[in-house]
PDB file of C-alpha atoms in Angstrom:
ATOM      1  CA  MET K   1     -52.328  -5.932  21.695  1.00  0.00           C
ATOM      2  CA  ALA K   2     -54.655  -7.145  18.758  1.00  0.00           C
ATOM      3  CA  LYS K   3     -56.748  -5.030  16.943  1.00  0.00           C
ATOM      4  CA  SER K   4     -60.783  -6.643  17.583  1.00  0.00           C
ATOM      5  CA  SER K   5     -63.291  -5.841  14.761  1.00  0.00           C
ATOM      6  CA  SER K   6     -64.629  -3.537  16.969  1.00  0.00           C
ATOM      7  CA  ASP K   7     -61.389  -1.431  17.091  1.00  0.00           C
ATOM      8  CA  PRO K   8     -61.717   1.942  14.948  1.00  0.00           C
ATOM      9  CA  LEU K   9     -59.301   1.460  13.121  1.00  0.00           C
ATOM     10  CA  VAL K  10     -60.588  -1.750  11.437  1.00  0.00           C
ATOM     11  CA  LEU K  11     -64.150  -0.164  11.340  1.00  0.00           C
ATOM     12  CA  SER K  12     -62.950   2.787   9.243  1.00  0.00           C
ATOM     13  CA  ARG K  13     -60.346   0.361   7.330  1.00  0.00           C
ATOM     14  CA  VAL K  14     -57.507   2.223   8.223  1.00  0.00           C
ATOM     15  CA  ILE K  15     -56.308  -1.306   8.416  1.00  0.00           C
ATOM     16  CA  GLY K  16     -56.604  -2.904   5.532  1.00  0.00           C
ATOM     17  CA  ASP K  17     -56.464   0.528   3.145  1.00  0.00           C
ATOM     18  CA  VAL K  18     -53.309   1.497   4.539  1.00  0.00           C
ATOM     19  CA  VAL K  19     -51.534  -0.777   6.876  1.00  0.00           C
ATOM     20  CA  ASP K  20     -52.187  -4.559   7.761  1.00  0.00           C
ATOM     21  CA  HIS K  21     -52.834  -5.730  11.073  1.00  0.00           C
ATOM     22  CA  PHE K  22     -50.665  -4.977  14.103  1.00  0.00           C
ATOM     23  CA  SER K  23     -50.572  -4.864  17.572  1.00  0.00           C
ATOM     24  CA  THR K  24     -50.074  -1.528  20.016  1.00  0.00           C
ATOM     25  CA  THR K  25     -47.099  -1.932  21.771  1.00  0.00           C
ATOM     26  CA  VAL K  26     -46.129   1.888  22.487  1.00  0.00           C
ATOM     27  CA  LYS K  27     -48.762   4.736  23.003  1.00  0.00           C
ATOM     28  CA  MET K  28     -48.917   7.824  20.888  1.00  0.00           C
ATOM     29  CA  SER K  29     -50.457  11.168  21.175  1.00  0.00           C
ATOM     30  CA  VAL K  30     -51.548  13.878  19.030  1.00  0.00           C
ATOM     31  CA  THR K  31     -52.515  17.126  20.074  1.00  0.00           C
ATOM     32  CA  TYR K  32     -53.491  20.379  17.878  1.00  0.00           C
ATOM     33  CA  LYS K  33     -53.255  23.915  18.857  1.00  0.00           C
ATOM     34  CA  SER K  34     -51.231  23.791  22.358  1.00  0.00           C
ATOM     35  CA  GLY K  35     -52.599  21.054  23.859  1.00  0.00           C
ATOM     36  CA  LYS K  36     -56.370  22.039  23.730  1.00  0.00           C
ATOM     37  CA  GLN K  37     -57.474  19.248  20.725  1.00  0.00           C
ATOM     38  CA  VAL K  38     -56.206  15.897  21.299  1.00  0.00           C
ATOM     39  CA  LEU K  39     -57.092  13.309  18.345  1.00  0.00           C
ATOM     40  CA  TYR K  40     -59.069  10.549  19.288  1.00  0.00           C
ATOM     41  CA  ASN K  41     -59.693   7.638  16.957  1.00  0.00           C
ATOM     42  CA  GLY K  42     -62.447   8.634  14.443  1.00  0.00           C
ATOM     43  CA  TYR K  43     -63.426  12.460  15.743  1.00  0.00           C
ATOM     44  CA  GLU K  44     -63.750  14.870  13.200  1.00  0.00           C
ATOM     45  CA  HIS K  45     -62.038  17.873  12.765  1.00  0.00           C
ATOM     46  CA  LEU K  46     -62.380  21.287  10.652  1.00  0.00           C
ATOM     47  CA  PRO K  47     -59.554  21.759   8.192  1.00  0.00           C
ATOM     48  CA  SER K  48     -59.006  25.288  10.007  1.00  0.00           C
ATOM     49  CA  THR K  49     -58.484  23.475  13.511  1.00  0.00           C
ATOM     50  CA  VAL K  50     -55.687  21.499  12.056  1.00  0.00           C
ATOM     51  CA  ALA K  51     -53.804  23.736  10.036  1.00  0.00           C
ATOM     52  CA  SER K  52     -50.676  23.855  12.266  1.00  0.00           C
ATOM     53  CA  LYS K  53     -48.733  20.756  12.512  1.00  0.00           C
ATOM     54  CA  PRO K  54     -49.828  18.883  15.987  1.00  0.00           C
ATOM     55  CA  ARG K  55     -46.884  17.832  18.405  1.00  0.00           C
ATOM     56  CA  VAL K  56     -46.503  14.200  18.573  1.00  0.00           C
ATOM     57  CA  GLU K  57     -45.583  12.453  21.947  1.00  0.00           C
ATOM     58  CA  VAL K  58     -44.031   9.120  22.087  1.00  0.00           C
ATOM     59  CA  HIS K  59     -44.879   7.197  25.156  1.00  0.00           C
ATOM     60  CA  GLY K  60     -43.264   4.143  26.342  1.00  0.00           C
ATOM     61  CA  GLY K  61     -39.827   3.702  24.473  1.00  0.00           C
ATOM     62  CA  ASP K  62     -36.451   4.399  26.205  1.00  0.00           C
ATOM     63  CA  LEU K  63     -33.264   6.073  25.162  1.00  0.00           C
ATOM     64  CA  ARG K  64     -32.143   3.487  22.720  1.00  0.00           C
ATOM     65  CA  SER K  65     -35.556   3.440  20.458  1.00  0.00           C
ATOM     66  CA  PHE K  66     -36.300   5.534  17.769  1.00  0.00           C
ATOM     67  CA  PHE K  67     -39.440   6.258  15.527  1.00  0.00           C
ATOM     68  CA  THR K  68     -40.529   7.106  12.174  1.00  0.00           C
ATOM     69  CA  LEU K  69     -44.219   9.093  12.164  1.00  0.00           C
ATOM     70  CA  ILE K  70     -46.107   8.936   8.955  1.00  0.00           C
ATOM     71  CA  MET K  71     -49.344  10.730   8.573  1.00  0.00           C
ATOM     72  CA  THR K  72     -51.261  10.214   5.113  1.00  0.00           C
ATOM     73  CA  ASP K  73     -54.679  10.411   3.765  1.00  0.00           C
ATOM     74  CA  PRO K  74     -55.762   7.308   1.997  1.00  0.00           C
ATOM     75  CA  ASP K  75     -58.843   8.556   0.982  1.00  0.00           C
ATOM     76  CA  VAL K  76     -57.504  11.105  -2.332  1.00  0.00           C
ATOM     77  CA  PRO K  77     -59.490  12.448  -4.700  1.00  0.00           C
ATOM     78  CA  GLY K  78     -62.198  11.165  -2.449  1.00  0.00           C
ATOM     79  CA  PRO K  79     -63.058   8.307  -0.471  1.00  0.00           C
ATOM     80  CA  SER K  80     -66.217   6.663  -2.769  1.00  0.00           C
ATOM     81  CA  ASP K  81     -63.103   6.555  -5.101  1.00  0.00           C
ATOM     82  CA  PRO K  82     -59.744   6.875  -3.990  1.00  0.00           C
ATOM     83  CA  TYR K  83     -57.734   6.082  -7.154  1.00  0.00           C
ATOM     84  CA  LEU K  84     -54.745   8.263  -6.186  1.00  0.00           C
ATOM     85  CA  ARG K  85     -54.414   6.755  -2.233  1.00  0.00           C
ATOM     86  CA  GLU K  86     -52.043   7.683  -0.624  1.00  0.00           C
ATOM     87  CA  ASN K  87     -51.305  11.218  -0.402  1.00  0.00           C
ATOM     88  CA  LEU K  88     -48.046  11.953   2.678  1.00  0.00           C
ATOM     89  CA  HIS K  89     -49.054  14.370   4.765  1.00  0.00           C
ATOM     90  CA  TRP K  90     -45.629  14.810   7.009  1.00  0.00           C
ATOM     91  CA  MET K  91     -43.187  12.386   7.922  1.00  0.00           C
ATOM     92  CA  ILE K  92     -40.554  12.481  10.807  1.00  0.00           C
ATOM     93  CA  THR K  93     -37.564   9.946  11.671  1.00  0.00           C
ATOM     94  CA  ASP K  94     -35.169   9.329  14.522  1.00  0.00           C
ATOM     95  CA  ILE K  95     -37.936  10.474  16.713  1.00  0.00           C
ATOM     96  CA  PRO K  96     -36.351   9.643  20.289  1.00  0.00           C
ATOM     97  CA  GLY K  97     -37.977   6.893  22.277  1.00  0.00           C
ATOM     98  CA  THR K  98     -38.533   9.282  25.450  1.00  0.00           C
ATOM     99  CA  THR K  99     -39.513  12.947  23.683  1.00  0.00           C
ATOM    100  CA  ASP K 100     -41.774  14.399  21.016  1.00  0.00           C
ATOM    101  CA  SER K 101     -41.632  14.330  17.302  1.00  0.00           C
ATOM    102  CA  SER K 102     -40.067  17.983  17.744  1.00  0.00           C
ATOM    103  CA  PHE K 103     -36.820  16.201  18.709  1.00  0.00           C
ATOM    104  CA  GLY K 104     -37.037  14.105  15.307  1.00  0.00           C
ATOM    105  CA  LYS K 105     -36.062  14.564  11.654  1.00  0.00           C
ATOM    106  CA  GLU K 106     -38.472  16.277   9.588  1.00  0.00           C
ATOM    107  CA  VAL K 107     -37.981  14.818   5.954  1.00  0.00           C
ATOM    108  CA  VAL K 108     -41.441  15.876   4.481  1.00  0.00           C
ATOM    109  CA  SER K 109     -43.382  19.228   5.754  1.00  0.00           C
ATOM    110  CA  TYR K 110     -46.486  19.327   7.340  1.00  0.00           C
ATOM    111  CA  GLU K 111     -49.090  19.456   4.677  1.00  0.00           C
ATOM    112  CA  LYS K 112     -52.229  20.960   5.966  1.00  0.00           C
ATOM    113  CA  PRO K 113     -55.835  18.557   5.358  1.00  0.00           C
ATOM    114  CA  MET K 114     -57.568  20.235   2.571  1.00  0.00           C
ATOM    115  CA  PRO K 115     -60.547  17.998   1.604  1.00  0.00           C
ATOM    116  CA  ASN K 116     -62.250  18.742  -1.700  1.00  0.00           C
ATOM    117  CA  ILE K 117     -65.008  15.701  -1.962  1.00  0.00           C
ATOM    118  CA  GLY K 118     -66.170  13.760   1.090  1.00  0.00           C
ATOM    119  CA  ILE K 119     -65.082  12.684   4.431  1.00  0.00           C
ATOM    120  CA  HIS K 120     -61.301  11.974   4.344  1.00  0.00           C
ATOM    121  CA  ARG K 121     -59.532   9.886   6.977  1.00  0.00           C
ATOM    122  CA  PHE K 122     -56.223  10.810   7.850  1.00  0.00           C
ATOM    123  CA  VAL K 123     -54.091   8.762   9.397  1.00  0.00           C
ATOM    124  CA  PHE K 124     -50.940   9.030  12.034  1.00  0.00           C
ATOM    125  CA  LEU K 125     -48.606   5.902  12.330  1.00  0.00           C
ATOM    126  CA  LEU K 126     -46.010   5.571  14.151  1.00  0.00           C
ATOM    127  CA  PHE K 127     -42.902   2.870  13.159  1.00  0.00           C
ATOM    128  CA  MET K 128     -39.912   1.845  15.702  1.00  0.00           C
ATOM    129  CA  GLN K 129     -36.826   1.910  13.940  1.00  0.00           C
ATOM    130  CA  LYS K 130     -34.096  -0.476  14.317  1.00  0.00           C
ATOM    131  CA  LYS K 131     -31.403   1.925  14.768  1.00  0.00           C
ATOM    132  CA  ARG K 132     -31.257   5.638  13.880  1.00  0.00           C
ATOM    133  CA  GLN K 133     -31.525   5.627  10.232  1.00  0.00           C
ATOM    134  CA  SER K 134     -31.501   7.893   6.897  1.00  0.00           C
ATOM    135  CA  VAL K 135     -34.594   6.907   4.777  1.00  0.00           C
ATOM    136  CA  ASN K 136     -35.249   8.129   1.047  1.00  0.00           C
ATOM    137  CA  PRO K 137     -38.048  10.716   1.247  1.00  0.00           C
ATOM    138  CA  PRO K 138     -40.498   9.995  -1.565  1.00  0.00           C
ATOM    139  CA  VAL K 139     -40.017  11.670  -4.937  1.00  0.00           C
ATOM    140  CA  CYS K 140     -43.574  12.951  -4.125  1.00  0.00           C
ATOM    141  CA  ARG K 141     -46.618  12.996  -1.775  1.00  0.00           C
ATOM    142  CA  ASP K 142     -48.967  11.680  -4.254  1.00  0.00           C
ATOM    143  CA  ARG K 143     -50.049   8.075  -4.843  1.00  0.00           C
ATOM    144  CA  PHE K 144     -47.641   7.194  -1.371  1.00  0.00           C
ATOM    145  CA  SER K 145     -47.786   3.387   0.165  1.00  0.00           C
ATOM    146  CA  THR K 146     -47.140   3.507   3.419  1.00  0.00           C
ATOM    147  CA  ARG K 147     -46.742  -0.251   3.201  1.00  0.00           C
ATOM    148  CA  LYS K 148     -44.404  -0.357   0.648  1.00  0.00           C
ATOM    149  CA  PHE K 149     -41.993   2.119   2.271  1.00  0.00           C
ATOM    150  CA  ALA K 150     -42.293   0.582   5.593  1.00  0.00           C
ATOM    151  CA  GLU K 151     -40.787  -2.445   3.834  1.00  0.00           C
ATOM    152  CA  GLU K 152     -38.489  -0.509   1.902  1.00  0.00           C
ATOM    153  CA  ASN K 153     -36.703   0.770   5.155  1.00  0.00           C
ATOM    154  CA  GLY K 154     -37.556  -1.951   7.011  1.00  0.00           C
ATOM    155  CA  LEU K 155     -39.792  -0.476   9.928  1.00  0.00           C
ATOM    156  CA  GLY K 156     -41.822  -3.317   9.967  1.00  0.00           C
ATOM    157  CA  LEU K 157     -45.695  -3.099  11.222  1.00  0.00           C
ATOM    158  CA  PRO K 158     -46.861   0.078  13.156  1.00  0.00           C
ATOM    159  CA  VAL K 159     -46.481  -0.129  17.118  1.00  0.00           C
ATOM    160  CA  ALA K 160     -49.370   2.951  17.443  1.00  0.00           C
ATOM    161  CA  ALA K 161     -51.561   4.574  15.441  1.00  0.00           C
ATOM    162  CA  VAL K 162     -54.572   7.211  15.547  1.00  0.00           C
ATOM    163  CA  PHE K 163     -57.070   8.629  12.490  1.00  0.00           C
ATOM    164  CA  PHE K 164     -59.277  11.822  12.562  1.00  0.00           C
ATOM    165  CA  THR K 165     -62.021  12.647   9.732  1.00  0.00           C
ATOM    166  CA  CYS K 166     -62.265  16.353   8.154  1.00  0.00           C
ATOM    167  CA  GLN K 167     -64.089  17.316   5.032  1.00  0.00           C
ATOM    168  CA  ARG K 168     -64.292  20.447   3.273  1.00  0.00           C
ATOM    169  CA  GLU K 169     -64.667  23.558   5.244  1.00  0.00           C
ATOM    170  CA  THR K 170     -68.085  25.029   3.794  1.00  0.00           C
ATOM    171  CA  ALA K 171     -68.828  29.052   5.077  1.00  0.00           C
ATOM    172  CA  ALA K 172     -72.068  27.708   7.297  1.00  0.00           C
ATOM    173  CA  ARG K 173     -69.708  24.978   9.208  1.00  0.00           C
ATOM    174  CA  LYS K 174     -67.369  27.858  10.212  1.00  0.00           C
ATOM    175  CA  ARG K 175     -69.930  29.483  12.502  1.00  0.00           C
TER     176      ARG K 175
END
C-alpha cells in the first residue's frame, strides 16, 4: 500500500530524509523488553527502555525469502542540523521470511540510542533480499546512507518500516 501524506513515515520525514516512497508489502513488529513495549510509528521511548536490542519479527514472508534489517538515526548530531546524518545502530542480514531477527546474521551489532541534542528519530527498515547474500558492512557507523547501502547491495526499496523518537534522558524524566 502506498504512503499517503497522513502516514507517520511521511509526516515525520522518514520518507524523504532516509528512504524514498515505498509500498509496505510485509508486516514487521519490533518489541523491546520481553514483549512489553511494541513500537508504533512516532511514539517516544526513553533511552533506558530501548537500551537492549529488540525482537524484530517478520510476518508475511515465506521459506524462500530473506530480509535485511537496518536501524538508523538520521538526526545526528541534532535534528535542527543533522550534518552527520545517518548513524547506523544495527544491521542484520539473511533473516528468514518466517522468523525473527535472532535467526539472521548480525553484520553490525546493536548500539543503544543515546541522543544528546533534541528529539531523534530511530528508524527500522526491512528490505527483501533477492537471495541469501553477504553484504559489505560499512567501515563506520557515522555518515551511513540507507539509500546508498540498499543500492550498492541490490536491495531496492524497503518492504516495511517503523520508527520511534527518543531524547536525552534527564534525571527529572527518569522519575
